[in-house]
Structures are given as structure tokens and as C-alpha cells.
Coordinates of C-alpha atoms in Angstrom, one line a residue:
M2 CA 100.4 23.4 -1.1
A3 CA 96.8 21.9 -1.2
G4 CA 94.4 24.2 -2.8
S5 CA 97.0 26.3 -4.6
R6 CA 96.1 27.4 -8.1
G7 CA 97.5 25.6 -11.2
Q8 CA 99.7 23.1 -9.2
V9 CA 97.4 20.1 -9.0
S10 CA 97.1 17.1 -11.2
A11 CA 94.1 16.5 -13.5
Q12 CA 93.3 13.3 -11.4
A13 CA 93.3 15.4 -8.2
R14 CA 90.9 17.8 -9.7
R15 CA 88.6 15.1 -11.0
R16 CA 88.5 13.6 -7.5
A17 CA 87.6 17.0 -6.1
E18 CA 84.8 17.3 -8.6
M19 CA 83.4 14.0 -7.5
A20 CA 83.7 15.2 -3.9
Y21 CA 81.5 18.1 -4.8
D22 CA 78.7 15.7 -5.7
D23 CA 79.2 14.2 -2.2
V24 CA 78.7 17.6 -0.7
L25 CA 75.3 18.3 -2.3
P26 CA 73.3 15.7 -0.2
H27 CA 74.5 17.4 3.0
L28 CA 74.1 20.9 1.6
G29 CA 70.7 20.2 0.2
E30 CA 70.0 19.8 -3.5
F31 CA 67.9 22.9 -3.7
G32 CA 68.1 24.7 -0.3
R33 CA 67.5 28.3 0.6
Y34 CA 70.9 29.4 -0.6
Q35 CA 70.5 27.7 -4.0
K36 CA 66.9 29.1 -4.4
R37 CA 68.1 32.7 -3.7
I38 CA 71.0 32.5 -6.1
Y39 CA 68.8 30.7 -8.7
L40 CA 66.2 33.4 -8.5
L41 CA 68.7 36.1 -8.9
L42 CA 70.3 34.4 -11.9
C43 CA 67.0 33.7 -13.6
L44 CA 65.9 37.3 -13.6
P45 CA 68.4 38.4 -16.3
A46 CA 66.7 35.9 -18.7
I47 CA 63.9 38.4 -18.8
L48 CA 66.3 41.0 -20.3
C49 CA 67.5 38.4 -22.9
A50 CA 64.0 37.8 -24.0
L51 CA 63.3 41.5 -24.4
H52 CA 66.3 41.9 -26.7
K53 CA 65.8 38.7 -28.7
L54 CA 62.1 39.4 -29.5
A55 CA 62.0 43.2 -29.6
G56 CA 62.9 43.2 -33.3
V57 CA 59.2 42.5 -34.0
F58 CA 58.4 46.0 -32.9
L59 CA 61.7 47.8 -33.5
Q60 CA 61.6 46.8 -37.2
A61 CA 57.9 46.5 -37.5
N62 CA 56.8 46.1 -41.2
V63 CA 54.5 49.0 -41.3
K64 CA 51.9 49.3 -44.0
H65 CA 53.1 51.6 -46.8
R66 CA 52.4 52.9 -50.2
C67 CA 54.1 55.0 -52.8
Q68 CA 54.3 58.7 -52.1
L69 CA 52.7 60.3 -55.1
P70 CA 54.4 63.2 -57.0
Y71 CA 51.8 65.7 -55.8
E72 CA 51.9 64.7 -52.1
F73 CA 54.0 66.2 -49.3
D74 CA 55.9 64.2 -46.7
N75 CA 53.2 64.6 -44.1
A76 CA 50.5 63.0 -46.3
T77 CA 48.2 60.4 -44.8
Y78 CA 48.3 56.7 -45.7
N79 CA 44.7 56.4 -46.8
I80 CA 43.7 58.3 -49.9
P81 CA 40.3 58.3 -51.8
E82 CA 41.8 58.1 -55.3
I83 CA 43.8 54.9 -54.6
N84 CA 42.2 53.1 -57.6
M85 CA 43.7 55.7 -60.0
T86 CA 47.1 55.9 -58.4
I87 CA 48.1 52.5 -57.0
P88 CA 48.0 49.3 -59.2
W89 CA 46.6 46.0 -58.0
D90 CA 49.1 43.3 -56.9
S91 CA 47.8 39.9 -58.1
V92 CA 50.3 38.1 -55.8
T93 CA 49.4 39.7 -52.5
Q94 CA 45.8 40.3 -53.6
S95 CA 45.9 43.9 -52.5
R96 CA 47.0 47.3 -53.7
S97 CA 50.7 47.4 -54.4
S98 CA 53.0 48.8 -51.7
C99 CA 56.0 49.1 -54.0
R100 CA 54.6 50.5 -57.3
R101 CA 52.4 53.4 -58.5
Y102 CA 50.8 54.2 -61.9
K103 CA 53.0 56.1 -64.3
A104 CA 50.8 59.2 -64.9
N105 CA 50.9 62.9 -64.5
F106 CA 47.9 62.8 -62.1
T107 CA 46.3 65.9 -63.5
E108 CA 42.8 66.9 -62.8
E109 CA 41.8 65.6 -66.3
Y110 CA 43.4 62.2 -65.5
F111 CA 41.3 61.7 -62.3
E112 CA 38.1 62.9 -64.1
A113 CA 38.6 60.4 -66.9
G114 CA 38.4 57.6 -64.4
I115 CA 40.7 55.3 -66.5
P116 CA 43.9 54.1 -64.7
A117 CA 47.2 54.3 -66.5
N118 CA 48.4 51.1 -68.2
K119 CA 51.9 51.3 -66.9
S120 CA 53.5 51.5 -63.4
V121 CA 56.8 52.5 -61.9
K122 CA 58.7 51.6 -58.7
C123 CA 58.3 53.9 -55.7
D124 CA 61.2 56.2 -54.8
K125 CA 59.5 57.5 -51.6
W126 CA 56.8 56.0 -49.3
I127 CA 53.9 57.1 -47.1
Y128 CA 53.5 54.9 -44.0
D129 CA 50.5 54.0 -41.9
H130 CA 51.2 55.4 -38.4
S131 CA 47.9 54.2 -36.9
V132 CA 49.6 51.2 -35.2
Y133 CA 53.3 52.1 -34.9
K134 CA 54.3 55.7 -34.4
S135 CA 57.8 54.9 -35.8
S136 CA 60.1 51.9 -36.5
A137 CA 63.5 51.4 -38.0
V138 CA 61.6 50.4 -41.2
T139 CA 59.8 53.8 -41.5
E140 CA 62.9 55.8 -40.6
F141 CA 65.3 54.1 -43.0
D142 CA 62.8 53.1 -45.7
L143 CA 63.4 49.3 -45.3
V144 CA 60.7 48.3 -47.7
C145 CA 60.3 46.8 -51.2
D146 CA 63.8 46.4 -52.7
N147 CA 65.3 47.2 -49.3
A148 CA 63.1 44.8 -47.4
H149 CA 66.0 42.3 -47.0
F150 CA 67.7 44.9 -44.7
R151 CA 64.6 44.6 -42.4
V152 CA 65.3 41.0 -41.7
M153 CA 69.1 41.3 -41.8
A154 CA 69.2 42.9 -38.3
D155 CA 67.3 39.9 -36.8
S156 CA 69.5 37.5 -38.7
L157 CA 72.7 39.2 -37.5
F158 CA 71.3 39.2 -34.0
M159 CA 71.2 35.4 -34.2
V160 CA 74.7 35.4 -35.7
G161 CA 75.8 37.3 -32.6
A162 CA 74.0 34.7 -30.4
L163 CA 76.0 32.0 -32.1
L164 CA 79.3 33.8 -31.7
G165 CA 78.5 34.7 -28.1
S166 CA 77.8 31.1 -27.2
I167 CA 81.2 30.2 -28.5
I168 CA 83.2 33.1 -27.3
F169 CA 81.6 33.7 -23.9
G170 CA 81.3 30.0 -23.3
D171 CA 85.1 29.5 -23.8
L172 CA 85.9 32.6 -21.7
S173 CA 83.7 31.5 -18.8
D174 CA 85.5 28.2 -18.7
R175 CA 88.8 30.0 -18.7
F176 CA 88.3 33.0 -16.4
G177 CA 85.2 32.0 -14.5
R178 CA 81.4 32.2 -14.8
R179 CA 81.0 35.4 -12.7
P180 CA 83.4 37.9 -14.5
I181 CA 82.1 36.8 -17.9
F182 CA 78.5 37.2 -16.8
F183 CA 79.2 40.8 -15.8
L184 CA 81.3 41.5 -18.9
S185 CA 78.4 40.4 -21.0
L186 CA 75.9 42.4 -19.0
V187 CA 78.0 45.6 -19.4
L188 CA 78.3 45.1 -23.1
Q189 CA 74.6 44.4 -23.4
V190 CA 73.7 47.7 -21.7
V191 CA 76.2 49.8 -23.6
F192 CA 75.5 48.5 -27.1
G193 CA 71.8 48.3 -26.4
I194 CA 71.7 52.0 -25.6
L195 CA 74.0 52.8 -28.6
A196 CA 71.5 50.9 -30.9
A197 CA 68.9 53.5 -29.8
V198 CA 70.9 56.5 -30.8
V199 CA 72.9 55.5 -33.9
P200 CA 72.1 57.7 -36.9
E201 CA 72.1 55.0 -39.6
Y202 CA 71.1 51.4 -40.1
Y203 CA 74.4 49.6 -40.6
T204 CA 75.6 50.7 -37.2
F205 CA 72.3 49.7 -35.7
M206 CA 72.7 46.2 -37.1
L207 CA 76.3 46.0 -35.7
C208 CA 75.0 47.0 -32.3
R209 CA 72.2 44.4 -32.5
L210 CA 74.9 41.8 -33.4
V211 CA 76.9 42.6 -30.2
V212 CA 73.7 42.6 -28.1
G213 CA 72.8 39.2 -29.6
S214 CA 76.2 37.8 -28.5
T215 CA 75.7 39.2 -25.0
T216 CA 72.4 37.3 -24.6
S217 CA 74.4 34.1 -24.7
G218 CA 76.9 35.5 -22.3
V219 CA 74.2 36.7 -19.8
F220 CA 71.6 33.9 -20.1
L221 CA 73.8 30.8 -20.8
V222 CA 76.5 31.7 -18.3
A223 CA 73.8 32.5 -15.6
Y224 CA 72.1 29.3 -16.5
V225 CA 75.3 27.3 -16.1
I226 CA 76.0 28.9 -12.7
A227 CA 72.5 28.1 -11.5
M228 CA 72.6 24.5 -12.8
E229 CA 76.0 23.7 -11.3
M230 CA 74.8 24.3 -7.8
V231 CA 71.5 22.3 -8.0
G232 CA 71.4 18.6 -7.1
P233 CA 70.8 16.0 -9.8
T234 CA 67.2 15.3 -9.0
K235 CA 66.3 19.0 -9.2
R236 CA 68.0 19.9 -12.4
L237 CA 65.1 19.1 -14.7
F238 CA 62.8 21.2 -12.6
A239 CA 65.4 24.0 -12.4
G240 CA 66.1 23.9 -16.1
V241 CA 62.5 24.2 -17.1
V242 CA 61.5 26.8 -14.6
C243 CA 64.3 29.0 -15.8
Q244 CA 62.4 29.1 -19.2
F245 CA 59.4 30.7 -17.5
F246 CA 61.5 33.8 -16.8
F247 CA 62.3 34.0 -20.5
T248 CA 58.6 33.7 -21.2
T249 CA 57.9 36.5 -18.7
G250 CA 60.3 38.7 -20.7
Y251 CA 58.5 37.6 -23.9
I252 CA 55.2 38.9 -22.5
L253 CA 56.8 42.1 -21.1
T254 CA 58.1 42.9 -24.6
A255 CA 54.5 43.3 -25.8
A256 CA 53.7 45.5 -22.9
F257 CA 56.8 47.7 -23.5
A258 CA 56.0 48.0 -27.2
Y259 CA 52.3 48.8 -26.6
F260 CA 53.0 51.8 -24.3
I261 CA 56.2 53.0 -26.0
K262 CA 55.5 53.7 -29.7
D263 CA 58.8 55.3 -30.7
W264 CA 61.3 52.6 -31.6
R265 CA 64.4 54.5 -30.4
I266 CA 62.8 55.1 -26.9
L267 CA 61.7 51.5 -26.9
Q268 CA 65.2 50.2 -27.6
A269 CA 66.7 52.4 -24.8
S270 CA 63.9 51.3 -22.4
L271 CA 64.7 47.6 -23.0
S272 CA 68.4 48.1 -22.4
A273 CA 68.4 50.4 -19.4
P274 CA 67.1 47.8 -16.8
G275 CA 70.4 45.9 -17.3
I276 CA 72.1 48.5 -15.1
I277 CA 70.1 47.1 -12.1
F278 CA 71.7 43.7 -12.5
L279 CA 75.2 45.1 -12.2
S280 CA 74.4 45.2 -8.4
Y281 CA 74.7 41.4 -8.6
W282 CA 78.5 41.8 -8.1
W283 CA 77.9 41.9 -4.4
F284 CA 75.3 39.1 -4.3
V285 CA 76.2 36.4 -6.8
P286 CA 79.3 34.3 -6.1
E287 CA 81.5 32.3 -8.4
S288 CA 80.5 28.7 -9.2
A289 CA 81.9 26.4 -6.6
R290 CA 82.1 23.6 -9.2
W291 CA 84.2 25.8 -11.5
L292 CA 86.5 26.8 -8.7
I293 CA 87.1 23.1 -8.0
T294 CA 87.9 22.4 -11.7
K295 CA 90.6 25.1 -11.5
G296 CA 92.2 23.7 -8.4
R297 CA 90.8 26.4 -6.1
G298 CA 89.3 24.0 -3.6
A299 CA 89.9 26.3 -0.6
E300 CA 87.8 29.0 -2.1
A301 CA 85.1 26.5 -3.0
K302 CA 85.2 25.2 0.6
E303 CA 84.7 28.6 2.0
L304 CA 81.8 29.3 -0.3
L305 CA 80.1 26.1 0.6
I306 CA 80.5 26.7 4.3
K307 CA 78.6 30.0 3.8
A308 CA 75.9 28.2 1.8
A309 CA 75.5 25.6 4.5
K310 CA 75.1 28.3 7.1
E311 CA 72.3 29.9 5.1
N312 CA 70.7 26.5 4.5
K313 CA 71.0 25.8 8.3
V314 CA 72.8 22.6 7.7
T315 CA 76.3 21.3 8.6
I316 CA 78.6 19.6 6.1
P317 CA 81.1 17.2 7.7
E318 CA 84.6 18.5 7.7
D319 CA 86.1 15.4 6.1
I320 CA 83.8 15.8 3.1
L321 CA 84.8 19.4 2.7
D322 CA 88.4 18.5 3.0
N323 CA 88.0 16.2 0.0
L324 CA 87.4 19.4 -2.1
L325 CA 91.0 20.3 -1.6
P326 CA 93.2 18.7 -4.4
R327 CA 96.2 16.8 -3.3
P328 CA 98.8 16.5 -6.0
D329 CA 100.6 13.6 -4.4
E330 CA 97.6 11.4 -3.6
T331 CA 97.7 9.1 -6.7
D332 CA 99.8 6.0 -7.0
P333 CA 102.2 6.4 -10.0
N334 CA 101.0 3.2 -11.7
Q335 CA 97.4 4.1 -11.2
Q336 CA 98.0 7.6 -12.5
A337 CA 99.7 6.2 -15.6
S338 CA 96.7 4.0 -16.3
Q339 CA 94.3 6.9 -15.7
D340 CA 96.4 9.1 -18.0
K341 CA 96.0 6.5 -20.8
C342 CA 92.2 6.6 -20.3
K343 CA 92.3 10.4 -20.3
T344 CA 94.3 10.2 -23.6
A345 CA 91.6 8.1 -25.1
E346 CA 89.0 10.6 -24.0
K347 CA 91.0 13.4 -25.5
K348 CA 91.1 11.5 -28.8
S349 CA 87.3 11.6 -29.0
S350 CA 86.1 14.4 -31.2
L351 CA 83.1 15.5 -33.2
F352 CA 84.1 13.2 -36.0
D353 CA 83.5 10.2 -33.8
L354 CA 79.8 11.1 -33.8
F355 CA 79.8 10.6 -37.6
R356 CA 82.3 7.7 -37.8
Y357 CA 80.0 4.9 -36.6
P358 CA 76.5 4.2 -38.1
N359 CA 74.3 4.3 -35.1
L360 CA 76.0 7.4 -33.6
R361 CA 75.9 9.0 -37.0
K362 CA 72.2 8.4 -37.4
K363 CA 71.4 9.8 -33.9
T364 CA 73.6 12.8 -34.4
I365 CA 72.0 13.7 -37.7
V366 CA 68.5 13.4 -36.2
I367 CA 69.5 15.5 -33.2
L368 CA 71.2 18.3 -35.3
F369 CA 68.1 18.4 -37.6
S370 CA 65.8 18.6 -34.6
W371 CA 67.7 21.5 -33.1
F372 CA 67.7 23.3 -36.4
I373 CA 63.9 22.9 -36.9
N374 CA 63.0 23.7 -33.3
S375 CA 65.0 26.9 -33.2
G376 CA 64.0 28.1 -36.6
T377 CA 60.3 27.3 -36.0
Y378 CA 60.3 28.8 -32.5
Y379 CA 61.8 32.1 -33.6
G380 CA 60.0 32.1 -36.9
L381 CA 56.6 31.8 -35.1
S382 CA 57.7 34.4 -32.5
W383 CA 58.7 37.0 -35.1
N384 CA 55.8 36.2 -37.5
T385 CA 53.0 37.5 -35.2
S386 CA 52.5 40.7 -37.3
N387 CA 51.8 38.6 -40.4
L388 CA 48.9 36.6 -38.8
G389 CA 46.4 39.4 -39.2
G390 CA 44.4 41.1 -36.4
N391 CA 46.0 43.0 -33.6
D392 CA 49.9 42.7 -33.6
Y393 CA 50.2 43.3 -29.9
L394 CA 47.6 40.8 -28.9
N395 CA 49.1 38.2 -31.3
F396 CA 52.5 38.7 -29.8
L397 CA 51.1 38.5 -26.2
L398 CA 49.3 35.2 -27.0
S399 CA 52.4 33.8 -28.6
G400 CA 54.3 34.4 -25.4
A401 CA 51.5 33.3 -23.1
V402 CA 51.1 29.9 -24.8
E403 CA 54.7 29.1 -23.7
I404 CA 53.4 28.8 -20.1
P405 CA 51.3 25.7 -20.7
G406 CA 54.0 24.4 -23.1
Y407 CA 56.7 24.4 -20.3
S408 CA 54.2 23.2 -17.7
F409 CA 53.4 20.2 -19.9
L410 CA 57.1 19.3 -19.8
L411 CA 57.2 19.3 -16.0
L412 CA 54.3 17.0 -15.9
T413 CA 55.3 14.5 -18.6
L414 CA 59.0 14.3 -19.3
N415 CA 59.7 12.0 -16.4
R416 CA 56.4 10.0 -16.9
W417 CA 55.9 9.6 -20.6
G418 CA 59.6 9.7 -21.6
R419 CA 61.6 12.2 -23.8
K420 CA 61.0 10.4 -27.1
A421 CA 57.1 10.4 -26.9
V422 CA 57.0 14.1 -25.9
L423 CA 59.4 15.2 -28.5
C424 CA 57.9 13.2 -31.3
G425 CA 54.3 14.0 -30.3
C426 CA 54.9 17.7 -29.9
M427 CA 56.7 18.2 -33.3
I428 CA 54.0 16.2 -35.2
V429 CA 51.1 18.1 -33.6
G430 CA 52.9 21.4 -34.3
G431 CA 53.6 20.4 -37.9
V432 CA 50.0 19.3 -38.5
A433 CA 48.6 22.5 -36.9
L434 CA 50.8 24.8 -39.0
L435 CA 50.1 22.9 -42.2
L436 CA 46.3 23.2 -41.6
T437 CA 46.6 27.0 -41.9
C438 CA 46.7 26.7 -45.7
L439 CA 43.1 25.2 -45.6
V440 CA 41.6 28.0 -43.6
P441 CA 39.5 30.5 -45.6
S442 CA 40.9 34.1 -45.6
D443 CA 37.9 35.4 -43.7
A444 CA 38.5 33.1 -40.8
N445 CA 41.6 34.8 -39.5
W446 CA 40.9 33.8 -35.9
L447 CA 41.3 30.2 -36.9
I448 CA 44.7 30.9 -38.5
I449 CA 45.8 32.6 -35.3
T450 CA 44.5 29.7 -33.2
L451 CA 46.4 27.1 -35.3
A452 CA 49.6 29.2 -35.2
M453 CA 49.4 29.4 -31.4
I454 CA 48.9 25.7 -31.0
G455 CA 52.0 25.2 -33.2
K456 CA 53.9 27.7 -31.1
M457 CA 52.9 26.0 -27.8
V458 CA 53.9 22.5 -28.8
I459 CA 57.1 23.7 -30.5
T460 CA 58.0 25.5 -27.3
A461 CA 57.6 22.1 -25.5
S462 CA 59.6 20.2 -28.0
Y463 CA 62.4 22.8 -27.9
G464 CA 62.6 22.4 -24.2
T465 CA 62.6 18.6 -24.6
I466 CA 65.4 18.5 -27.1
Y467 CA 67.8 20.2 -24.6
V468 CA 67.3 17.3 -22.1
F469 CA 67.0 14.5 -24.7
S470 CA 70.2 15.5 -26.6
A471 CA 72.4 15.6 -23.6
E472 CA 71.3 12.1 -22.7
Q473 CA 72.0 10.7 -26.2
F474 CA 75.6 11.7 -26.6
P475 CA 78.4 9.7 -24.8
T476 CA 80.0 11.5 -21.9
V477 CA 83.4 11.8 -23.7
V478 CA 81.8 13.9 -26.5
R479 CA 78.7 15.2 -24.7
N480 CA 79.9 18.8 -24.6
I481 CA 81.1 18.6 -28.2
G482 CA 77.8 17.1 -29.3
I483 CA 75.7 19.8 -27.5
G484 CA 77.9 22.5 -28.9
A485 CA 77.3 21.2 -32.5
A486 CA 73.6 20.9 -31.8
S487 CA 73.5 24.5 -30.4
T488 CA 75.3 25.7 -33.6
S489 CA 72.7 23.9 -35.7
A490 CA 70.0 25.7 -33.7
R491 CA 71.6 29.1 -34.3
I492 CA 71.7 28.4 -38.0
G493 CA 67.9 27.8 -37.9
G494 CA 67.5 31.1 -36.0
I495 CA 69.7 32.9 -38.5
L496 CA 67.6 31.7 -41.5
A497 CA 64.2 32.3 -39.8
P498 CA 63.9 36.0 -40.7
Y499 CA 64.6 35.3 -44.3
T500 CA 61.9 32.6 -44.3
L501 CA 59.4 35.2 -42.9
L502 CA 60.3 37.5 -45.8
L503 CA 58.4 35.0 -48.0
S504 CA 55.1 36.2 -46.4
D505 CA 55.4 39.3 -48.6
H506 CA 54.6 37.0 -51.6
W507 CA 52.2 34.7 -49.9
R508 CA 51.2 35.2 -46.3
P509 CA 50.8 31.4 -45.2
L510 CA 54.0 30.3 -46.9
P511 CA 56.3 30.6 -43.8
L512 CA 53.8 28.6 -41.7
L513 CA 53.7 25.9 -44.3
I514 CA 57.5 25.6 -44.4
Y515 CA 57.8 25.4 -40.7
G516 CA 54.9 22.9 -40.5
A517 CA 56.4 20.6 -43.1
L518 CA 59.8 20.7 -41.4
A519 CA 58.3 20.1 -37.9
L520 CA 56.4 17.1 -39.2
V521 CA 59.5 15.6 -40.8
G522 CA 61.5 16.3 -37.7
G523 CA 58.9 14.6 -35.5
L524 CA 58.9 11.5 -37.6
M525 CA 62.7 11.4 -37.6
S526 CA 62.8 11.6 -33.8
L527 CA 61.3 8.1 -33.8
L528 CA 64.8 6.9 -34.7
L529 CA 66.2 8.0 -31.4
P530 CA 66.2 5.6 -28.4
E531 CA 64.4 6.5 -25.2
T532 CA 66.7 7.7 -22.4
L533 CA 64.3 7.9 -19.4
N534 CA 65.6 5.7 -16.5
R535 CA 68.4 4.4 -18.8
K536 CA 72.1 4.3 -18.0
L537 CA 73.6 7.0 -20.1
P538 CA 76.6 6.1 -22.4
D539 CA 80.0 7.1 -21.3
T540 CA 82.3 5.9 -24.0
I541 CA 82.0 5.9 -27.8
A542 CA 81.4 2.2 -27.8
E543 CA 78.6 2.5 -25.4
G544 CA 77.1 5.4 -27.4
E545 CA 77.2 3.3 -30.5
R546 CA 75.6 0.4 -28.7
F547 CA 72.9 2.6 -27.1
G548 CA 69.7 2.1 -29.0
A549 CA 71.4 0.1 -31.8
K550 CA 69.4 -2.6 -33.6
D551 CA 72.3 -3.9 -35.6
K552 CA 74.9 -5.3 -33.1
S553 CA 77.5 -6.1 -35.8
D554 CA 81.0 -4.6 -35.3
L555 CA 80.1 -3.4 -31.8
E556 CA 82.4 -6.0 -30.1
D557 CA 85.3 -4.8 -32.3
L558 CA 84.6 -1.2 -31.4
Q559 CA 84.4 -2.0 -27.7
G560 CA 87.7 -4.0 -27.9
N561 CA 89.5 -1.1 -29.5
M562 CA 88.3 1.3 -26.8
E563 CA 89.4 -1.1 -24.1
D564 CA 92.8 -1.4 -25.7
I565 CA 93.3 2.3 -25.1
C566 CA 93.0 1.9 -21.4
N567 CA 94.5 -1.5 -21.0
N568 CA 97.4 -1.7 -23.4
S569 CA 100.6 -0.4 -21.9
N570 CA 102.1 0.3 -25.3
M571 CA 100.1 3.3 -26.6
N572 CA 101.6 2.9 -30.0
D573 CA 99.4 -0.2 -30.5
V574 CA 96.2 1.8 -30.0
K575 CA 93.9 1.3 -33.0
K576 CA 92.2 4.4 -34.4

């Protein structure tokens, strides 16, 4: 029966998907219904930002020094006799935070005024609570030899984001966008609150890993639902505006942390608002496009009728009827030919992106660009406490500069082209970050300014690479290519906390590393062809031809791909 689940041919479903695109002009590409659902789905992005960036304050690297043998646990951080108790660290150009002089610290020792000539490692620490009342660092002593644990939680959070994008992405394709969105949301709330009450750090890191995975389930699935109901001409606008909600969460993170000084209360406060979004169960429908891909055209038709009513438009009945898959609609000969083409499409894999020289070059550049943009974006976001000055103000500025960054995209992507924006932003960001090494130490305001310029343009380039990459990959491997690019980005995010650990040895070093990588990435992006107003490639042959300067072997490649669809004997297909 038409519209029944799981009893329709792949061709019928493809026809129904094409029919959905015919519905959108009648429904309106971004009508009242889409705007309402879009707004509801963008709001959870605020929560995802809170969780992704809260590590800056949850695991704040608080100033610390050795607890001296004669001090009690409630001793204050500042002491008058520091010259006689704490050695000078020539690397950081300050008093050591991990060693103390090896001495008895008797009254005679202090009266002599001559520091000991040997030092020992700290076994206990005194922390400066003037900025942070508490953090996971102060509670679990994640300093000095244990400093790597401080960044491990943020790194594991990004590992979770990588796993979540794979797991929840697959589940949402199998079982629907809506149920996986709510599953992710429930897990985010539960494990977010658990992270606030666990008694030791290993469990805290595990909870953060799960929360990291749910940010992919909540944000990416919501993003997909929103984008699947927006018309083609509005998708760029909708995709960029969604990022403004993430930026709002970024800024709110600073506000939460400023007023809530206890890290456990802060973690619980960031997680609890997720309960509100559980009410979406009664307001957010399943994606009509997903319903169609699963042969549930009748449900999609009913949903679109309600949407049309809210948009105050009428969709012709014959167009709506096309959403209903008809298993017997295709001529057998035509179906056989289409099945051959589909077989050819299935044969396409990630390896095809590296098999041919032009595709290989573009894929390597794209993967490298995603790696750099993600690593630099999160590295700069988490590095605000190392810039000097007020940690909260630095973090607030780092979030605020994203607003002009994304606004810049809305104004330029469809005018200047993707290539110019991506290349220009990465080069400007790289130069700005590299210039920080030339700034004298007493001009801290200039270091912050250059870092914020770098953050603003990297935000813009990160937004550009999303659009640019999708337009570079051929249709038959587009999802595979974007999946590989997303994995590369997550690896950049996973490594970012460890790069920041280098600031313990030399404060400008992380900025120089990110600056050099961004500069190289910007120059490499010149190798990519412009995609603005260009017909996007569908097949592997078209992808290899797209932007290629050397036309050799392209005809042979095209001939092989055509054989797949035209040759009746599939055994003759050339690999």
C-alpha cells in the first residue's frame, strides 16, 4: 500500500525526495512554520556552547605555590618571605609554582637572608582564591606533574564530540532525528549533573566525555532538522544565523562563571536548563524529509499540511500526493538501468577521494583546513586565561568577536566567493597570532587585541569551510567527505588542550603554533577551486575535473564511470 513502511523501492523513495523539493516553493522556503521550529531548534545550541567552553572555568589553572612545611592548609597565597622559600623559575620568569627551597625554614634561616642552594618538588600546594573560589584543579591538585590531567578532561570532551557525531549521526539516520535529539538531551542533563557531584576526577572526566558526545547529538541533529526544512536559497542564512546562538551561549558562559564561583555549582547550573528543552517533545516534529526517505510519505504529507496551514498557504494536492512512494511506478528496464547507476554510486568510497590526483589534492587541503580551524578555534577559546589581564573579560571578548565574524560571512560569502574569504581570513588570523611574539611583555593589551583579531577571523574561516567543503566534494561521496573532514576537525580539537599546556613553559608558544598553522592553511586553500555560482560535481569524474588544471586521463575516468551506467554486463565494469 502506498505510504507503507519499508515496502517501497529505492527509486520510489528518491522520487518522493525530489517531490519534497517541489513542495518547498508552495510551502515557502522560510515561512512562519519554519521560523518557529528553526528558533526552537537553535536555542539548544546555547546549551552546547555552555558545555563545550565551561572547561575554561571548571578547570581554571589557578595560581599556586608550594605549601611550606610550617604552613597550615588555610594559609594565604601571598607571603612576605617568598624570596627565601620559593626559587626563581628562569623559564617562566617568575617564582616557581612547583618547587620550594630545601631548608628547615628556622628563624635563623630567615634572619640570615641567604636562600638555600637546593630545591625540592612540592607535595602540597596553596592556591590563590582571589579570582576563583574553587575549580577542579584546586580540589584535585591538577598542577605541576599532574597538570596533564587538567587538559585531559577537555581533550576527552572532544573525543566524546567525535564519537557522538558518529554514533548519534548514524542513529538519527536509522531511527529519526527527533527521538535521537531527545535521547541526547536526556543524557546531557543526567551526565552534566553527575559531573557536578562525582567525588573523584576520573569519573568527572568520564561524565565530561559523555556530555561531549551529547553536544553532537543535540546540536548537530537539531541543525540537520532545521536545515532539512529550509529552502535552498535560505540555507546559507539559516546555517550562519544558527552559529549566533552558539555565540550567545559562549558569552553566557562568562556570565555564569562570573557570578557562580564554585565549580561544582557552576557545572550543575550549566546542565539544569536542559530540562526545559525536554518540553520540545510536544512542539518539535520529525523531519519531513527523513520521513520521506523511510517511505513514510503519508506522515510527511500530514506534517506538511499542518505547516502550510500555519504559513497560510495551500499546497496543491497532486504535489502532496507525489510524496507517497509507489512501488510499482517504475518501468523494469528503467529500474534496471537506475539500479546499475546506484551500484556505481555505492562503489564510491572515501578511497576515491585519494585515488585521483586532483581530488586527492583538494581532499588533503580540506582535511588540513578543518584540522587547523577547529584546533585554532578551540585553542583560542580555551586560552583566554593565559593572555593576561581579567580572565572573565578576555573570555567575554573572545565570544563577542564571533558576532562580527559571522556577520562578515553573511555579507561576503555570496559576493566575494568562498575561496577569497577562507584564504583571506586564515592568512589574516595567522599573521595576527604570529605578531604576538613581537609584542613587549608590558603591552599586554596589544597581545589581547591581536589574539581577538585572530579569533574573529578564524571564526569566519571556520564558518566558511563548512560551506566550501560541501561544495567541493562530488555528490556520490559528499557525506563521506564531510564526515572525514569533521573527524579531522575533532582531532584538532582533541589536541588543542595539549597545545595550550605549552604555555606553562612559554606563554606565547600556543599562539605562535596556531598562527603558523593558520598561515600555512590559508596559503594551501589557494589550491582549491572557487565554487560560487558553479555547478557542483555529482560524479567522481566531475569531481576530478572540477578545478583541475591538468586534463590528462580525465576522459578515461569519465568513460569508466559512464560504462557503469551504460554497460549491461556489470562484470565489464572497470574499477
